[in-house]
Amino acid sequence: IFYEFGSVFLTIKWHMSSAHIALYIIGLSICLTIGNAVLPSWLSKKMSNNRAITYSIALSALLFFLIPISSNPWITLIPFSLIGFSIACSCVNLTTELSSSASEHIQGEVMGTQLGVRMLGDAIICLASSALLIASVNLPLLLCGLISLLTLVYHMRSKAT
């Protein structure tokens, strides 16, 4: 949702120009790059993969809830960018965990299924968010936060058993 609706949110909420939105996209892109290329490896030396997943999903939820309630467009740049860290880190670590849990002979099938389910989820979420956007520009981001919280609960419960 965030990639698709971040720019819409900025345009509707603060009537941002293309140049201002570009600054937000640059911040997000830098954090996504670091979150994919550097952060998972660094975190793996500091904590378990499970803990990194838990923290990154929790951070995503928090940031998704903070963005719509911000009253200043420049302060919003901080969580808007930082969410790149949490999204990238959770995706990389969840994919690593999924890959590690599958036997060698079904790795390709498991990874393909994971990508297919993710794409289907993105499509369903985009449809739901489009409908929510009609009611309020904040609702798609609040939906992101809710989905992140539900994911966090599911992840924590699955690790507790």
mmCIF file of C-alpha atoms in Angstrom:
data_model
loop_
_atom_site.group_PDB
_atom_site.id
_atom_site.type_symbol
_atom_site.label_atom_id
_atom_site.label_comp_id
_atom_site.label_asym_id
_atom_site.label_seq_id
_atom_site.Cartn_x
_atom_site.Cartn_y
_atom_site.Cartn_z
ATOM 1 C CA ILE A 1 0.000 0.000 0.000
ATOM 2 C CA PHE A 2 2.681 2.449 0.995
ATOM 3 C CA TYR A 3 4.377 2.636 -2.389
ATOM 4 C CA GLU A 4 1.093 3.111 -4.181
ATOM 5 C CA PHE A 5 -0.530 5.568 -1.767
ATOM 6 C CA GLY A 6 2.353 7.511 -0.225
ATOM 7 C CA SER A 7 2.401 10.091 -2.998
ATOM 8 C CA VAL A 8 -1.385 10.323 -3.040
ATOM 9 C CA PHE A 9 -1.367 10.962 0.712
ATOM 10 C CA LEU A 10 1.227 13.754 0.368
ATOM 11 C CA THR A 11 -0.626 15.363 -2.514
ATOM 12 C CA ILE A 12 -4.044 15.332 -0.874
ATOM 13 C CA LYS A 13 -3.011 16.125 2.698
ATOM 14 C CA TRP A 14 -0.498 18.922 1.978
ATOM 15 C CA HIS A 15 -0.975 19.734 -1.716
ATOM 16 C CA MET A 16 2.689 18.954 -2.314
ATOM 17 C CA SER A 17 4.326 19.673 -5.620
ATOM 18 C CA SER A 18 6.188 17.044 -7.617
ATOM 19 C CA ALA A 19 9.497 18.399 -6.321
ATOM 20 C CA HIS A 20 8.424 18.048 -2.687
ATOM 21 C CA ILE A 21 7.127 14.529 -3.268
ATOM 22 C CA ALA A 22 10.430 13.679 -4.952
ATOM 23 C CA LEU A 23 12.239 14.545 -1.686
ATOM 24 C CA TYR A 24 10.033 12.103 0.185
ATOM 25 C CA ILE A 25 10.586 9.393 -2.436
ATOM 26 C CA ILE A 26 14.354 9.950 -2.255
ATOM 27 C CA GLY A 27 14.289 9.554 1.537
ATOM 28 C CA LEU A 28 12.172 6.413 1.281
ATOM 29 C CA SER A 29 14.375 4.980 -1.482
ATOM 30 C CA ILE A 30 17.597 5.567 0.450
ATOM 31 C CA CYS A 31 16.131 3.845 3.504
ATOM 32 C CA LEU A 32 14.785 0.961 1.386
ATOM 33 C CA THR A 33 18.236 0.507 -0.151
ATOM 34 C CA ILE A 34 20.018 0.509 3.204
ATOM 35 C CA GLY A 35 17.259 -1.641 4.680
ATOM 36 C CA ASN A 36 17.791 -4.257 1.971
ATOM 37 C CA ALA A 37 21.553 -4.097 1.469
ATOM 38 C CA VAL A 38 23.012 -3.335 4.902
ATOM 39 C CA LEU A 39 20.552 -3.543 7.780
ATOM 40 C CA PRO A 40 19.647 -7.284 7.738
ATOM 41 C CA SER A 41 23.310 -8.334 7.770
ATOM 42 C CA TRP A 42 24.148 -5.871 10.545
ATOM 43 C CA LEU A 43 21.119 -6.913 12.605
ATOM 44 C CA SER A 44 21.975 -10.608 12.209
ATOM 45 C CA LYS A 45 25.140 -9.926 14.212
ATOM 46 C CA LYS A 46 23.158 -8.187 16.973
ATOM 47 C CA MET A 47 20.007 -10.306 17.350
ATOM 48 C CA SER A 48 18.139 -13.343 16.148
ATOM 49 C CA ASN A 49 16.261 -13.272 12.870
ATOM 50 C CA ASN A 50 13.028 -13.729 14.805
ATOM 51 C CA ARG A 51 13.710 -10.670 16.961
ATOM 52 C CA ALA A 52 14.666 -8.582 13.895
ATOM 53 C CA ILE A 53 11.378 -9.570 12.240
ATOM 54 C CA THR A 54 9.389 -8.741 15.364
ATOM 55 C CA TYR A 55 11.026 -5.330 15.774
ATOM 56 C CA SER A 56 10.762 -4.392 12.098
ATOM 57 C CA ILE A 57 7.064 -5.297 11.878
ATOM 58 C CA ALA A 58 6.351 -3.407 15.125
ATOM 59 C CA LEU A 59 8.247 -0.379 13.797
ATOM 60 C CA SER A 60 6.277 -0.526 10.545
ATOM 61 C CA ALA A 61 2.986 -0.496 12.455
ATOM 62 C CA LEU A 62 4.102 2.447 14.586
ATOM 63 C CA LEU A 63 5.280 4.468 11.587
ATOM 64 C CA PHE A 64 2.127 3.736 9.578
ATOM 65 C CA PHE A 65 0.063 5.109 12.470
ATOM 66 C CA LEU A 66 2.324 8.155 12.969
ATOM 67 C CA ILE A 67 2.272 9.383 9.367
ATOM 68 C CA PRO A 68 -1.454 10.250 9.173
ATOM 69 C CA ILE A 69 -1.516 12.024 12.545
ATOM 70 C CA SER A 70 1.454 14.274 11.831
ATOM 71 C CA SER A 71 0.564 17.925 11.598
ATOM 72 C CA ASN A 72 3.749 19.034 9.858
ATOM 73 C CA PRO A 73 4.782 17.883 6.376
ATOM 74 C CA TRP A 74 8.506 18.161 7.144
ATOM 75 C CA ILE A 75 8.233 16.144 10.354
ATOM 76 C CA THR A 76 6.317 13.519 8.352
ATOM 77 C CA LEU A 77 9.422 13.107 6.180
ATOM 78 C CA ILE A 78 11.075 11.234 9.078
ATOM 79 C CA PRO A 79 8.584 8.347 9.477
ATOM 80 C CA PHE A 80 7.868 8.382 5.728
ATOM 81 C CA SER A 81 11.559 7.683 5.082
ATOM 82 C CA LEU A 82 12.221 5.407 8.057
ATOM 83 C CA ILE A 83 9.461 3.064 7.032
ATOM 84 C CA GLY A 84 11.808 2.018 4.224
ATOM 85 C CA PHE A 85 14.102 0.471 6.859
ATOM 86 C CA SER A 86 11.325 -1.474 8.532
ATOM 87 C CA ILE A 87 9.639 -2.660 5.327
ATOM 88 C CA ALA A 88 12.909 -3.775 3.750
ATOM 89 C CA CYS A 89 14.223 -5.430 6.896
ATOM 90 C CA SER A 90 11.012 -7.328 7.577
ATOM 91 C CA CYS A 91 10.740 -8.510 3.957
ATOM 92 C CA VAL A 92 14.369 -9.667 3.790
ATOM 93 C CA ASN A 93 14.255 -11.414 7.163
ATOM 94 C CA LEU A 94 10.852 -13.020 6.562
ATOM 95 C CA THR A 95 12.069 -14.327 3.195
ATOM 96 C CA THR A 96 15.225 -15.665 4.851
ATOM 97 C CA GLU A 97 13.170 -17.394 7.528
ATOM 98 C CA LEU A 98 10.814 -18.902 4.959
ATOM 99 C CA SER A 99 13.720 -20.135 2.844
ATOM 100 C CA SER A 100 15.445 -21.645 5.867
ATOM 101 C CA SER A 101 12.310 -23.520 6.879
ATOM 102 C CA ALA A 102 11.881 -25.247 3.513
ATOM 103 C CA SER A 103 13.768 -28.341 2.412
ATOM 104 C CA GLU A 104 16.313 -27.978 -0.367
ATOM 105 C CA HIS A 105 14.278 -29.737 -3.041
ATOM 106 C CA ILE A 106 11.261 -27.372 -2.725
ATOM 107 C CA GLN A 107 13.115 -24.061 -2.293
ATOM 108 C CA GLY A 108 12.070 -22.750 -5.703
ATOM 109 C CA GLU A 109 8.446 -23.719 -5.200
ATOM 110 C CA VAL A 110 8.333 -22.119 -1.741
ATOM 111 C CA MET A 111 9.937 -18.893 -2.924
ATOM 112 C CA GLY A 112 7.675 -18.730 -5.982
ATOM 113 C CA THR A 113 4.610 -19.284 -3.825
ATOM 114 C CA GLN A 114 5.784 -16.587 -1.421
ATOM 115 C CA LEU A 115 6.124 -14.092 -4.270
ATOM 116 C CA GLY A 116 2.744 -15.062 -5.719
ATOM 117 C CA VAL A 117 0.984 -14.663 -2.371
ATOM 118 C CA ARG A 118 2.694 -11.313 -1.841
ATOM 119 C CA MET A 119 1.562 -10.063 -5.264
ATOM 120 C CA LEU A 120 -2.002 -11.264 -4.627
ATOM 121 C CA GLY A 121 -1.957 -9.535 -1.233
ATOM 122 C CA ASP A 122 -0.733 -6.310 -2.831
ATOM 123 C CA ALA A 123 -3.556 -6.434 -5.388
ATOM 124 C CA ILE A 124 -6.240 -7.064 -2.764
ATOM 125 C CA ILE A 125 -4.864 -4.344 -0.498
ATOM 126 C CA CYS A 126 -4.717 -1.850 -3.374
ATOM 127 C CA LEU A 127 -8.355 -2.532 -4.208
ATOM 128 C CA ALA A 128 -9.412 -2.109 -0.582
ATOM 129 C CA SER A 129 -7.290 1.005 -0.157
ATOM 130 C CA SER A 130 -8.726 2.583 -3.285
ATOM 131 C CA ALA A 131 -12.181 2.259 -1.775
ATOM 132 C CA LEU A 132 -10.952 3.588 1.582
ATOM 133 C CA LEU A 133 -9.264 6.550 -0.101
ATOM 134 C CA ILE A 134 -12.673 7.826 -1.174
ATOM 135 C CA ALA A 135 -13.638 8.189 2.501
ATOM 136 C CA SER A 136 -10.321 9.558 3.826
ATOM 137 C CA VAL A 137 -6.723 9.951 2.702
ATOM 138 C CA ASN A 138 -5.627 8.582 6.103
ATOM 139 C CA LEU A 139 -7.490 5.266 5.876
ATOM 140 C CA PRO A 140 -5.077 3.418 3.539
ATOM 141 C CA LEU A 141 -2.158 4.195 5.869
ATOM 142 C CA LEU A 142 -4.194 3.227 8.912
ATOM 143 C CA LEU A 143 -5.018 -0.035 7.112
ATOM 144 C CA CYS A 144 -1.257 -0.555 6.667
ATOM 145 C CA GLY A 145 -0.803 -0.083 10.402
ATOM 146 C CA LEU A 146 -3.608 -2.503 11.212
ATOM 147 C CA ILE A 147 -2.263 -5.141 8.818
ATOM 148 C CA SER A 148 1.204 -4.693 10.352
ATOM 149 C CA LEU A 149 -0.223 -5.192 13.852
ATOM 150 C CA LEU A 150 -2.090 -8.324 12.768
ATOM 151 C CA THR A 151 1.084 -9.620 11.115
ATOM 152 C CA LEU A 152 3.022 -8.925 14.305
ATOM 153 C CA VAL A 153 0.489 -10.824 16.422
ATOM 154 C CA TYR A 154 0.499 -13.748 13.978
ATOM 155 C CA HIS A 155 4.305 -13.828 13.869
ATOM 156 C CA MET A 156 4.652 -13.700 17.653
ATOM 157 C CA ARG A 157 1.998 -16.395 18.172
ATOM 158 C CA SER A 158 3.550 -18.679 15.570
ATOM 159 C CA LYS A 159 6.944 -18.377 17.286
ATOM 160 C CA ALA A 160 5.445 -18.999 20.724
ATOM 161 C CA THR A 161 4.096 -22.414 19.734
#
